Amino acid sequence: MTFSKLQEHRKSQMDMESIPHSKSDLDPPGRRYWPGRRLHNEAEAVTSDVKLWSSQRKCIVTSSIRKAMAKTMSSAHDVTIRRALPSDEAAVMSLGDVYCGRDYLFAEYSSLVKEPDTYPIVAVVDNTVVGFYMTTTFDGGVTVMKRAARVAENFRGRGLFHMMEAELEKHTAHYRPQALYETIANTDRVDHLIDRFLSKGYKLVYRKRVLNKLLRLSNSELPKNDLDIDHTQSTINVHEMSREDLGVLFQAESAKPRLFPQGRLFNFYLGYRLLDENIPAIFCERGGAFFSMETNIDALGDIEKEPDENLNPNRNLQFQNGSHLSENFSNRSSESNVNTRYKIFDGGISTTDVHRVAMVTFFYCFPTSSGYLHFLDLYASPEAQVSRDHIHGHLQRHLLTARRHFPNSDGILTLTYDLHVPDELISSSLDQFGIHEILPGQERFQILYERETGKR
């Protein structure tokens, strides 16, 4: 389906679904606006809870699973599929960390099961949770992604995964009337599933390189505070990005193909289209972004240096309170909101210099059962993708952010980048900070699959 058809469909479907209009609806628990640097206190508390699950509850839940295993599952009627509840948390956690120390569910379960844009389910046998799977909706309701699947080890191979998958697809068909696309993210470690995805109508739409490196507190080369940054090593200034800055990029037709050639973001294994509707999810309590500008204007070649004519100075910023969701994708400056000016803050990205943005990096971080994970997704223009200065400057900001939030823990840096960015440049830039140790058994690529739902 072309994007224009998607726009037409979106307009015709808007009356079919109740749309949240309040800030509380748009910002569910766990996705609050980020007013300050207070994450590390909450993160330590969550990490403490994770340790509590593993030390005090593991024996109880494991015993329950063993009792359920003692009875043979004679048919599909032995399995109950239902919506996951907050009270299922310990049972779901007992299913194990399926991402080698990078499992976000340990930190986010309690908020994810309450979010209106998620549908989490569990498989239950003899009153014991033995499986979990969920969907997340984004792109303003147009895209639904399946994620976080897991089945108790001794119940695998019995069809539980397929039963949960069927329930999620049934829910999407009946309760997500705007959904035009279904997506799944995976890695090259499960390449054996590619044929299955293709047979179900999925197409590979994005493939990125991924590195997982260990961040050790004992590494003296990691920056610990702003005083550790050697500004003489680079002429590149890296700035913290705002929601407004990202909104400007999403509208700039001259900048998008250079920074986001796939026409979407692939952050934290979630494939976002370049839509304002996704901005609150990206700039959340545990997430943000940085950007740097091209300093050599001549390097931009024939790219226009005047304001992008596609940028509307009166563009609608009602995505901040949710009322934008009643609009067509293409109708972002309707007569009802022409007085809502797009405010450009000092030091932010303006309409006159948006074409100079050379690199954008996003982060999402959270505590894990063994420390923390800092997810870094990198996007670079053709000029910056071979620039050690840009990469070095962004790495500094991310490493400082990770240390600020988790000052007393070892962690994992998961760094993703497009295939045209040289591997050697990334590796050598990490080496400059003493980051050498690779997470054992790691994947090399993250892959996004997508299919149309068949709705018109």
CSV table of C-alpha atoms in Angstrom, one decimal:
chain,number,residue,atom,x,y,z
A,1,MET,CA,0.0,0.0,0.0
A,2,THR,CA,1.4,3.4,-0.9
A,3,PHE,CA,1.8,6.1,1.7
A,4,SER,CA,-0.9,8.2,0.0
A,5,LYS,CA,-3.3,5.3,0.3
A,6,LEU,CA,-2.3,4.9,3.9
A,7,GLN,CA,-3.2,8.6,4.5
A,8,GLU,CA,-6.6,8.1,2.8
A,9,HIS,CA,-7.3,5.0,4.8
A,10,ARG,CA,-6.3,6.8,8.0
A,11,LYS,CA,-8.8,9.6,7.3
A,12,SER,CA,-11.6,7.2,6.6
A,13,GLN,CA,-11.0,5.1,9.7
A,14,MET,CA,-10.7,7.8,12.3
A,15,ASP,CA,-14.3,7.6,13.5
A,16,MET,CA,-14.0,3.9,14.0
A,17,GLU,CA,-11.9,4.1,17.2
A,18,SER,CA,-12.1,6.0,20.4
A,19,ILE,CA,-9.1,8.3,20.5
A,20,PRO,CA,-7.6,9.5,23.8
A,21,HIS,CA,-7.4,13.3,24.1
A,22,SER,CA,-6.0,13.8,27.6
A,23,LYS,CA,-2.3,14.0,28.5
A,24,SER,CA,-2.8,11.2,30.9
A,25,ASP,CA,-4.1,8.9,28.2
A,26,LEU,CA,-1.2,9.8,25.9
A,27,ASP,CA,1.4,9.4,28.6
A,28,PRO,CA,0.5,6.1,30.3
A,29,PRO,CA,2.5,4.8,33.3
A,30,GLY,CA,6.2,4.3,32.5
A,31,ARG,CA,6.1,6.9,29.7
A,32,ARG,CA,6.0,10.1,31.6
A,33,TYR,CA,7.6,13.3,30.4
A,34,TRP,CA,11.1,13.5,31.5
A,35,PRO,CA,11.5,16.8,33.6
A,36,GLY,CA,14.9,16.1,35.1
A,37,ARG,CA,17.7,13.7,35.8
A,38,ARG,CA,16.1,11.5,38.4
A,39,LEU,CA,16.2,8.2,36.7
A,40,HIS,CA,19.0,6.5,38.6
A,41,ASN,CA,17.1,6.5,41.9
A,42,GLU,CA,14.1,4.8,40.3
A,43,ALA,CA,16.4,2.5,38.3
A,44,GLU,CA,18.1,1.4,41.5
A,45,ALA,CA,14.7,0.7,43.0
A,46,VAL,CA,13.7,-1.4,40.0
A,47,THR,CA,17.0,-3.3,40.0
A,48,SER,CA,16.4,-4.0,43.7
A,49,ASP,CA,12.9,-5.4,42.8
A,50,VAL,CA,14.5,-7.6,40.1
A,51,LYS,CA,16.9,-9.1,42.6
A,52,LEU,CA,13.9,-9.7,44.9
A,53,TRP,CA,12.1,-11.7,42.2
A,54,SER,CA,15.2,-13.8,41.6
A,55,SER,CA,16.1,-14.4,45.2
A,56,GLN,CA,12.8,-14.8,47.0
A,57,ARG,CA,10.2,-15.8,44.4
A,58,LYS,CA,12.1,-18.0,42.0
A,59,CYS,CA,11.8,-21.1,44.1
A,60,ILE,CA,8.0,-20.7,44.6
A,61,VAL,CA,7.3,-20.1,40.9
A,62,THR,CA,9.7,-22.8,39.7
A,63,SER,CA,7.9,-25.2,42.0
A,64,SER,CA,4.5,-24.2,40.4
A,65,ILE,CA,5.9,-24.8,36.9
A,66,ARG,CA,7.2,-28.2,37.9
A,67,LYS,CA,3.8,-29.2,39.2
A,68,ALA,CA,2.2,-28.1,36.0
A,69,MET,CA,4.7,-30.2,34.0
A,70,ALA,CA,3.8,-33.2,36.0
A,71,LYS,CA,0.5,-33.3,34.2
A,72,THR,CA,0.6,-34.1,30.5
A,73,MET,CA,-1.0,-31.5,28.2
A,74,SER,CA,-3.4,-33.8,26.3
A,75,SER,CA,-4.9,-31.2,24.1
A,76,ALA,CA,-5.2,-27.4,23.4
A,77,HIS,CA,-8.1,-27.3,25.9
A,78,ASP,CA,-5.5,-27.7,28.7
A,79,VAL,CA,-4.2,-24.2,27.9
A,80,THR,CA,-5.9,-20.9,28.9
A,81,ILE,CA,-4.9,-17.8,27.0
A,82,ARG,CA,-5.9,-14.6,28.9
A,83,ARG,CA,-4.8,-11.0,29.3
A,84,ALA,CA,-1.7,-10.6,31.5
A,85,LEU,CA,-2.3,-9.0,34.9
A,86,PRO,CA,0.0,-7.0,37.2
A,87,SER,CA,-0.3,-9.9,39.6
A,88,ASP,CA,1.3,-12.2,37.0
A,89,GLU,CA,4.6,-10.3,37.2
A,90,ALA,CA,6.6,-12.8,39.3
A,91,ALA,CA,5.3,-15.7,37.2
A,92,VAL,CA,6.3,-14.0,33.9
A,93,MET,CA,9.7,-13.1,35.2
A,94,SER,CA,10.3,-16.7,36.2
A,95,LEU,CA,10.1,-17.7,32.5
A,96,GLY,CA,13.6,-16.3,32.2
A,97,ASP,CA,15.7,-13.6,30.6
A,98,VAL,CA,15.4,-14.3,26.8
A,99,TYR,CA,17.9,-11.6,25.7
A,100,CYS,CA,21.1,-12.5,27.5
A,101,GLY,CA,21.0,-9.9,30.2
A,102,ARG,CA,19.2,-7.3,28.1
A,103,ASP,CA,15.6,-8.2,28.9
A,104,TYR,CA,13.6,-5.0,29.2
A,105,LEU,CA,10.5,-6.9,30.6
A,106,PHE,CA,12.2,-7.0,34.1
A,107,ALA,CA,12.0,-3.2,34.3
A,108,GLU,CA,8.9,-2.5,32.3
A,109,TYR,CA,6.4,-5.3,33.0
A,110,SER,CA,4.4,-3.3,35.5
A,111,SER,CA,3.9,-0.3,33.2
A,112,LEU,CA,3.5,-2.3,29.9
A,113,VAL,CA,0.6,-4.3,31.2
A,114,LYS,CA,-1.3,-1.1,32.0
A,115,GLU,CA,-0.6,0.9,28.9
A,116,PRO,CA,-3.7,1.4,26.6
A,117,ASP,CA,-1.6,0.8,23.5
A,118,THR,CA,-0.4,-2.7,24.5
A,119,TYR,CA,-2.2,-6.0,24.7
A,120,PRO,CA,-0.2,-8.5,26.9
A,121,ILE,CA,-1.3,-12.1,27.2
A,122,VAL,CA,-0.2,-15.2,29.2
A,123,ALA,CA,-0.6,-18.9,28.5
A,124,VAL,CA,-1.7,-20.7,31.7
A,125,VAL,CA,-1.6,-24.5,32.4
A,126,ASP,CA,-3.0,-25.8,35.7
A,127,ASN,CA,-3.1,-22.2,37.1
A,128,THR,CA,0.6,-21.7,36.2
A,129,VAL,CA,1.8,-19.1,33.8
A,130,VAL,CA,4.0,-20.9,31.2
A,131,GLY,CA,4.0,-18.3,28.3
A,132,PHE,CA,3.9,-14.6,27.6
A,133,TYR,CA,3.5,-12.5,24.4
A,134,MET,CA,2.3,-9.0,23.7
A,135,THR,CA,1.5,-6.4,21.0
A,136,THR,CA,2.4,-2.7,21.0
A,137,THR,CA,0.6,-0.1,18.8
A,138,PHE,CA,2.2,3.0,17.4
A,139,ASP,CA,2.3,5.2,14.3
A,140,GLY,CA,-1.0,6.6,15.6
A,141,GLY,CA,-2.7,3.2,15.6
A,142,VAL,CA,-1.6,2.2,12.1
A,143,THR,CA,1.1,-0.3,13.1
A,144,VAL,CA,0.9,-3.1,15.6
A,145,MET,CA,4.1,-5.0,16.6
A,146,LYS,CA,4.4,-8.4,18.3
A,147,ARG,CA,7.1,-8.5,20.9
A,148,ALA,CA,8.6,-10.1,24.1
A,149,ALA,CA,7.5,-13.7,23.4
A,150,ARG,CA,8.6,-16.4,25.8
A,151,VAL,CA,7.6,-19.9,26.8
A,152,ALA,CA,8.7,-21.9,29.8
A,153,GLU,CA,11.6,-24.1,28.7
A,154,ASN,CA,9.8,-27.4,29.4
A,155,PHE,CA,6.7,-26.4,27.6
A,156,ARG,CA,8.3,-25.5,24.3
A,157,GLY,CA,7.4,-27.4,21.2
A,158,ARG,CA,3.8,-27.9,22.3
A,159,GLY,CA,2.2,-25.2,20.2
A,160,LEU,CA,1.9,-22.6,23.0
A,161,PHE,CA,3.7,-19.9,21.0
A,162,HIS,CA,1.3,-20.4,18.0
A,163,MET,CA,-1.7,-20.3,20.2
A,164,MET,CA,-0.6,-16.9,21.7
A,165,GLU,CA,0.3,-15.6,18.3
A,166,ALA,CA,-3.2,-16.5,17.0
A,167,GLU,CA,-4.8,-14.7,20.0
A,168,LEU,CA,-2.8,-11.5,19.3
A,169,GLU,CA,-3.7,-11.5,15.7
A,170,LYS,CA,-7.4,-12.0,16.5
A,171,HIS,CA,-7.3,-9.1,19.0
A,172,THR,CA,-5.6,-6.9,16.3
A,173,ALA,CA,-8.3,-7.8,13.8
A,174,HIS,CA,-11.2,-7.0,16.2
A,175,TYR,CA,-9.9,-4.2,18.4
A,176,ARG,CA,-7.4,-2.3,16.3
A,177,PRO,CA,-9.5,-1.1,13.4
A,178,GLN,CA,-6.9,1.4,12.2
A,179,ALA,CA,-4.1,-1.1,12.0
A,180,LEU,CA,-2.8,-1.4,8.5
A,181,TYR,CA,0.5,-3.1,9.3
A,182,GLU,CA,1.8,-5.8,11.6
A,183,THR,CA,5.5,-5.9,12.4
A,184,ILE,CA,8.0,-8.3,14.0
A,185,ALA,CA,11.6,-7.5,14.9
A,186,ASN,CA,14.2,-10.2,15.1
A,187,THR,CA,17.9,-10.9,14.8
A,188,ASP,CA,20.1,-13.0,12.6
A,189,ARG,CA,20.4,-15.5,15.4
A,190,VAL,CA,17.0,-16.8,14.5
A,191,ASP,CA,17.4,-16.8,10.7
A,192,HIS,CA,15.7,-20.2,10.7
A,193,LEU,CA,12.4,-18.3,11.2
A,194,ILE,CA,12.7,-16.3,8.0
A,195,ASP,CA,10.8,-18.8,5.9
A,196,ARG,CA,8.0,-18.8,8.4
A,197,PHE,CA,7.7,-15.0,8.4
A,198,LEU,CA,7.8,-14.9,4.6
A,199,SER,CA,5.1,-17.6,4.4
A,200,LYS,CA,2.9,-15.5,6.6
A,201,GLY,CA,3.2,-12.5,4.3
A,202,TYR,CA,5.9,-10.6,6.0
A,203,LYS,CA,8.6,-8.7,4.1
A,204,LEU,CA,12.0,-7.6,5.3
A,205,VAL,CA,11.9,-3.8,5.4
A,206,TYR,CA,14.9,-2.8,7.6
A,207,ARG,CA,18.2,-4.4,8.5
A,208,LYS,CA,20.8,-2.8,10.8
A,209,ARG,CA,24.1,-3.7,12.3
A,210,VAL,CA,24.2,-4.2,16.0
A,211,LEU,CA,27.0,-4.4,18.6
A,212,ASN,CA,26.7,-5.4,22.2
A,213,LYS,CA,29.6,-4.2,24.4
A,214,LEU,CA,30.2,-4.5,28.1
A,215,LEU,CA,30.6,-1.3,30.1
A,216,ARG,CA,32.7,-1.9,33.2
A,217,LEU,CA,32.9,0.4,36.2
A,218,SER,CA,36.6,-0.5,36.3
A,219,ASN,CA,37.2,1.0,32.9
A,220,SER,CA,39.1,4.2,33.7
A,221,GLU,CA,38.8,5.5,30.1
A,222,LEU,CA,35.0,6.0,30.4
A,223,PRO,CA,34.0,9.6,31.0
A,224,LYS,CA,32.5,10.0,34.5
A,225,ASN,CA,31.4,13.6,34.3
A,226,ASP,CA,31.5,16.6,32.0
A,227,LEU,CA,35.0,17.5,33.2
A,228,ASP,CA,36.3,14.3,31.6
A,229,ILE,CA,35.3,15.5,28.1
A,230,ASP,CA,38.4,16.6,26.1
A,231,HIS,CA,36.9,19.3,23.8
A,232,THR,CA,40.3,19.6,22.0
A,233,GLN,CA,39.8,16.2,20.4
A,234,SER,CA,36.8,17.3,18.2
A,235,THR,CA,35.4,20.3,16.5
A,236,ILE,CA,31.9,18.8,16.7
A,237,ASN,CA,29.4,20.1,19.2
A,238,VAL,CA,26.7,17.5,20.2
A,239,HIS,CA,23.4,18.9,21.5
A,240,GLU,CA,20.6,17.4,23.4
A,241,MET,CA,17.6,17.1,21.1
A,242,SER,CA,14.1,18.3,22.0
A,243,ARG,CA,10.7,17.0,20.8
A,244,GLU,CA,10.4,20.1,18.7
A,245,ASP,CA,13.7,19.4,17.1
A,246,LEU,CA,12.6,16.0,16.0
A,247,GLY,CA,9.3,17.4,14.8
A,248,VAL,CA,11.3,19.7,12.5
A,249,LEU,CA,13.3,16.8,11.1
A,250,PHE,CA,10.2,14.7,10.5
A,251,GLN,CA,8.8,17.5,8.3
A,252,ALA,CA,12.0,18.4,6.4
A,253,GLU,CA,11.9,16.7,3.1
A,254,SER,CA,15.5,17.7,2.3
A,255,ALA,CA,16.8,16.2,5.6
A,256,LYS,CA,14.8,12.9,5.9
A,257,PRO,CA,16.3,11.0,3.0
A,258,ARG,CA,19.9,11.8,4.1
A,259,LEU,CA,19.4,10.8,7.8
A,260,PHE,CA,16.7,8.2,7.5
A,261,PRO,CA,16.9,6.6,4.0
A,262,GLN,CA,14.5,3.8,5.0
A,263,GLY,CA,11.8,6.4,5.7
A,264,ARG,CA,11.5,5.3,9.4
A,265,LEU,CA,13.4,4.8,12.6
A,266,PHE,CA,14.3,1.4,13.9
A,267,ASN,CA,14.9,2.2,17.6
A,268,PHE,CA,15.1,-0.3,20.4
A,269,TYR,CA,13.7,-3.0,18.0
A,270,LEU,CA,10.6,-0.8,17.3
A,271,GLY,CA,10.0,0.4,13.8
A,272,TYR,CA,8.6,3.9,13.9
A,273,ARG,CA,7.4,5.8,10.8
A,274,LEU,CA,8.5,9.5,10.8
A,275,LEU,CA,5.3,10.7,12.4
A,276,ASP,CA,4.6,13.2,15.2
A,277,GLU,CA,2.4,10.6,16.8
A,278,ASN,CA,5.6,8.6,17.8
A,279,ILE,CA,7.5,11.5,19.4
A,280,PRO,CA,6.1,11.1,22.9
A,281,ALA,CA,7.2,7.4,22.9
A,282,ILE,CA,10.7,8.3,21.8
A,283,PHE,CA,11.2,11.2,24.3
A,284,CYS,CA,10.0,9.4,27.4
A,285,GLU,CA,11.2,8.9,30.9
A,286,ARG,CA,14.0,6.6,29.9
A,287,GLY,CA,14.7,7.9,26.4
A,288,GLY,CA,16.0,10.8,24.5
A,289,ALA,CA,18.2,11.9,21.6
A,290,PHE,CA,21.3,14.0,20.6
A,291,PHE,CA,22.2,15.7,17.3
A,292,SER,CA,25.2,17.3,15.7
A,293,MET,CA,25.5,19.7,12.8
A,294,GLU,CA,27.7,19.7,9.7
A,295,THR,CA,30.2,22.4,10.2
A,296,ASN,CA,31.5,22.5,6.6
A,297,ILE,CA,28.6,24.0,4.6
A,298,ASP,CA,30.5,23.3,1.3
A,299,ALA,CA,30.4,19.6,2.1
A,300,LEU,CA,26.6,19.7,1.7
A,301,GLY,CA,27.0,20.1,-2.1
A,302,ASP,CA,23.7,20.9,-3.9
A,303,ILE,CA,21.5,20.5,-0.8
A,304,GLU,CA,19.4,23.6,-0.5
A,305,LYS,CA,20.7,26.1,2.1
A,306,GLU,CA,17.4,28.1,2.2
A,307,PRO,CA,14.5,27.2,4.6
A,308,ASP,CA,12.8,23.9,3.5
A,309,GLU,CA,9.7,25.0,1.7
A,310,ASN,CA,7.9,21.9,3.0
A,311,LEU,CA,8.2,23.1,6.6
A,312,ASN,CA,5.1,24.8,7.7
A,313,PRO,CA,5.9,27.5,10.4
A,314,ASN,CA,2.3,27.1,11.7
A,315,ARG,CA,2.6,23.3,11.9
A,316,ASN,CA,0.4,21.6,14.4
A,317,LEU,CA,2.1,20.5,17.6
A,318,GLN,CA,-1.0,19.1,19.2
A,319,PHE,CA,0.8,15.7,19.5
A,320,GLN,CA,1.8,17.1,22.9
A,321,ASN,CA,-1.7,16.7,24.3
A,322,GLY,CA,-3.1,14.0,22.0
A,323,SER,CA,-5.6,16.0,20.1
A,324,HIS,CA,-3.6,15.6,16.9
A,325,LEU,CA,-4.8,12.0,16.6
A,326,SER,CA,-8.1,13.1,15.1
A,327,GLU,CA,-6.3,14.5,12.1
A,328,ASN,CA,-5.3,13.0,8.8
A,329,PHE,CA,-1.5,12.4,8.4
A,330,SER,CA,-1.3,15.0,5.7
A,331,ASN,CA,-3.5,17.6,7.5
A,332,ARG,CA,-1.0,18.9,10.1
A,333,SER,CA,-2.0,22.6,9.9
A,334,SER,CA,-5.8,22.7,9.8
A,335,GLU,CA,-7.7,25.9,10.2
A,336,SER,CA,-8.6,25.0,13.8
A,337,ASN,CA,-4.9,25.2,14.9
A,338,VAL,CA,-3.2,27.7,12.6
A,339,ASN,CA,-2.4,29.9,15.6
A,340,THR,CA,-0.3,27.1,17.2
A,341,ARG,CA,3.2,28.4,16.4
A,342,TYR,CA,6.1,26.0,16.1
A,343,LYS,CA,8.5,27.3,18.8
A,344,ILE,CA,12.2,26.9,18.0
A,345,PHE,CA,14.3,27.2,21.2
A,346,ASP,CA,17.7,28.8,21.2
A,347,GLY,CA,20.2,26.2,20.2
A,348,GLY,CA,17.6,24.0,18.6
A,349,ILE,CA,17.1,23.0,15.0
A,350,SER,CA,15.5,25.8,13.0
A,351,THR,CA,13.9,25.6,9.6
A,352,THR,CA,16.9,27.4,8.1
A,353,ASP,CA,19.5,25.0,9.2
A,354,VAL,CA,17.7,21.7,9.3
A,355,HIS,CA,19.6,20.5,6.2
A,356,ARG,CA,22.8,20.8,8.2
A,357,VAL,CA,21.9,18.1,10.7
A,358,ALA,CA,24.6,15.5,10.2
A,359,MET,CA,24.0,12.9,12.9
A,360,VAL,CA,21.2,11.9,15.2
A,361,THR,CA,21.5,9.3,18.0
A,362,PHE,CA,18.6,8.0,20.1
A,363,PHE,CA,18.9,6.3,23.5
A,364,TYR,CA,16.7,4.2,25.7
A,365,CYS,CA,18.0,2.8,29.0
A,366,PHE,CA,16.7,0.6,31.8
A,367,PRO,CA,17.9,-1.5,34.7
A,368,THR,CA,18.3,-5.3,34.1
A,369,SER,CA,18.7,-8.3,36.4
A,370,SER,CA,22.5,-7.9,36.2
A,371,GLY,CA,23.0,-4.2,35.8
A,372,TYR,CA,21.7,-1.9,33.1
A,373,LEU,CA,21.4,-1.6,29.3
A,374,HIS,CA,21.9,1.6,27.3
A,375,PHE,CA,20.5,1.3,23.8
A,376,LEU,CA,22.0,3.6,21.2
A,377,ASP,CA,20.6,3.9,17.7
A,378,LEU,CA,22.7,5.9,15.3
A,379,TYR,CA,21.6,7.7,12.1
A,380,ALA,CA,24.1,9.6,9.9
A,381,SER,CA,24.2,11.7,6.8
A,382,PRO,CA,26.6,10.7,4.0
A,383,GLU,CA,29.0,13.3,5.3
A,384,ALA,CA,28.9,12.2,8.9
A,385,GLN,CA,28.8,8.4,8.4
A,386,VAL,CA,32.6,8.4,7.8
A,387,SER,CA,33.4,11.1,10.4
A,388,ARG,CA,35.2,9.9,13.5
A,389,ASP,CA,34.5,13.3,15.1
A,390,HIS,CA,30.8,13.0,15.0
A,391,ILE,CA,30.7,9.4,16.3
A,392,HIS,CA,33.2,10.2,19.0
A,393,GLY,CA,31.2,13.2,20.2
A,394,HIS,CA,28.0,11.3,20.3
A,395,LEU,CA,29.5,8.4,22.2
A,396,GLN,CA,30.8,10.7,24.8
A,397,ARG,CA,27.3,12.1,25.5
A,398,HIS,CA,25.8,8.6,25.6
A,399,LEU,CA,28.4,7.2,28.0
A,400,LEU,CA,28.0,10.2,30.3
A,401,THR,CA,24.2,9.7,30.2
A,402,ALA,CA,24.6,6.0,31.1
A,403,ARG,CA,27.0,6.8,34.0
A,404,ARG,CA,24.7,9.6,35.3
A,405,HIS,CA,21.7,7.2,35.5
A,406,PHE,CA,23.6,4.1,36.7
A,407,PRO,CA,26.7,5.4,38.6
A,408,ASN,CA,27.3,2.2,40.5
A,409,SER,CA,26.6,-0.6,38.0
A,410,ASP,CA,28.3,-2.4,35.2
A,411,GLY,CA,26.2,-2.3,32.0
A,412,ILE,CA,25.7,-3.2,28.4
A,413,LEU,CA,25.9,-0.8,25.5
A,414,THR,CA,23.8,-2.0,22.5
A,415,LEU,CA,24.7,0.1,19.5
A,416,THR,CA,22.9,-0.1,16.2
A,417,TYR,CA,23.7,1.6,12.9
A,418,ASP,CA,22.8,1.5,9.2
A,419,LEU,CA,24.7,-0.8,6.9
A,420,HIS,CA,26.5,2.0,5.1
A,421,VAL,CA,28.3,3.1,8.3
A,422,PRO,CA,31.7,1.5,8.3
A,423,ASP,CA,32.1,-1.2,11.0
A,424,GLU,CA,35.8,-0.3,11.5
A,425,LEU,CA,34.9,3.3,12.3
A,426,ILE,CA,32.4,2.2,15.0
A,427,SER,CA,34.8,-0.3,16.5
A,428,SER,CA,37.8,2.0,16.6
A,429,SER,CA,35.7,4.8,18.1
A,430,LEU,CA,34.6,2.4,20.9
A,431,ASP,CA,38.2,1.4,21.4
A,432,GLN,CA,39.1,5.0,22.2
A,433,PHE,CA,37.0,4.7,25.3
A,434,GLY,CA,38.4,1.3,26.3
A,435,ILE,CA,35.2,-0.5,25.3
A,436,HIS,CA,36.5,-3.8,23.9
A,437,GLU,CA,34.6,-6.6,25.6
A,438,ILE,CA,31.9,-8.1,23.5
A,439,LEU,CA,28.8,-9.7,24.9
A,440,PRO,CA,29.2,-13.5,24.4
A,441,GLY,CA,26.9,-15.1,21.7
A,442,GLN,CA,25.7,-11.7,20.4
A,443,GLU,CA,23.8,-11.2,17.1
A,444,ARG,CA,25.2,-9.2,14.2
A,445,PHE,CA,22.0,-7.7,12.7
A,446,GLN,CA,18.6,-6.6,13.9
A,447,ILE,CA,15.8,-7.1,11.3
A,448,LEU,CA,12.4,-5.6,10.9
A,449,TYR,CA,9.6,-7.5,9.1
A,450,GLU,CA,6.3,-6.0,8.1
A,451,ARG,CA,3.1,-7.2,6.4
A,452,GLU,CA,-0.2,-5.5,5.5
A,453,THR,CA,-3.2,-6.5,7.6
A,454,GLY,CA,-5.5,-6.5,4.5
A,455,LYS,CA,-7.7,-3.7,5.8
A,456,ARG,CA,-8.7,-1.1,3.3
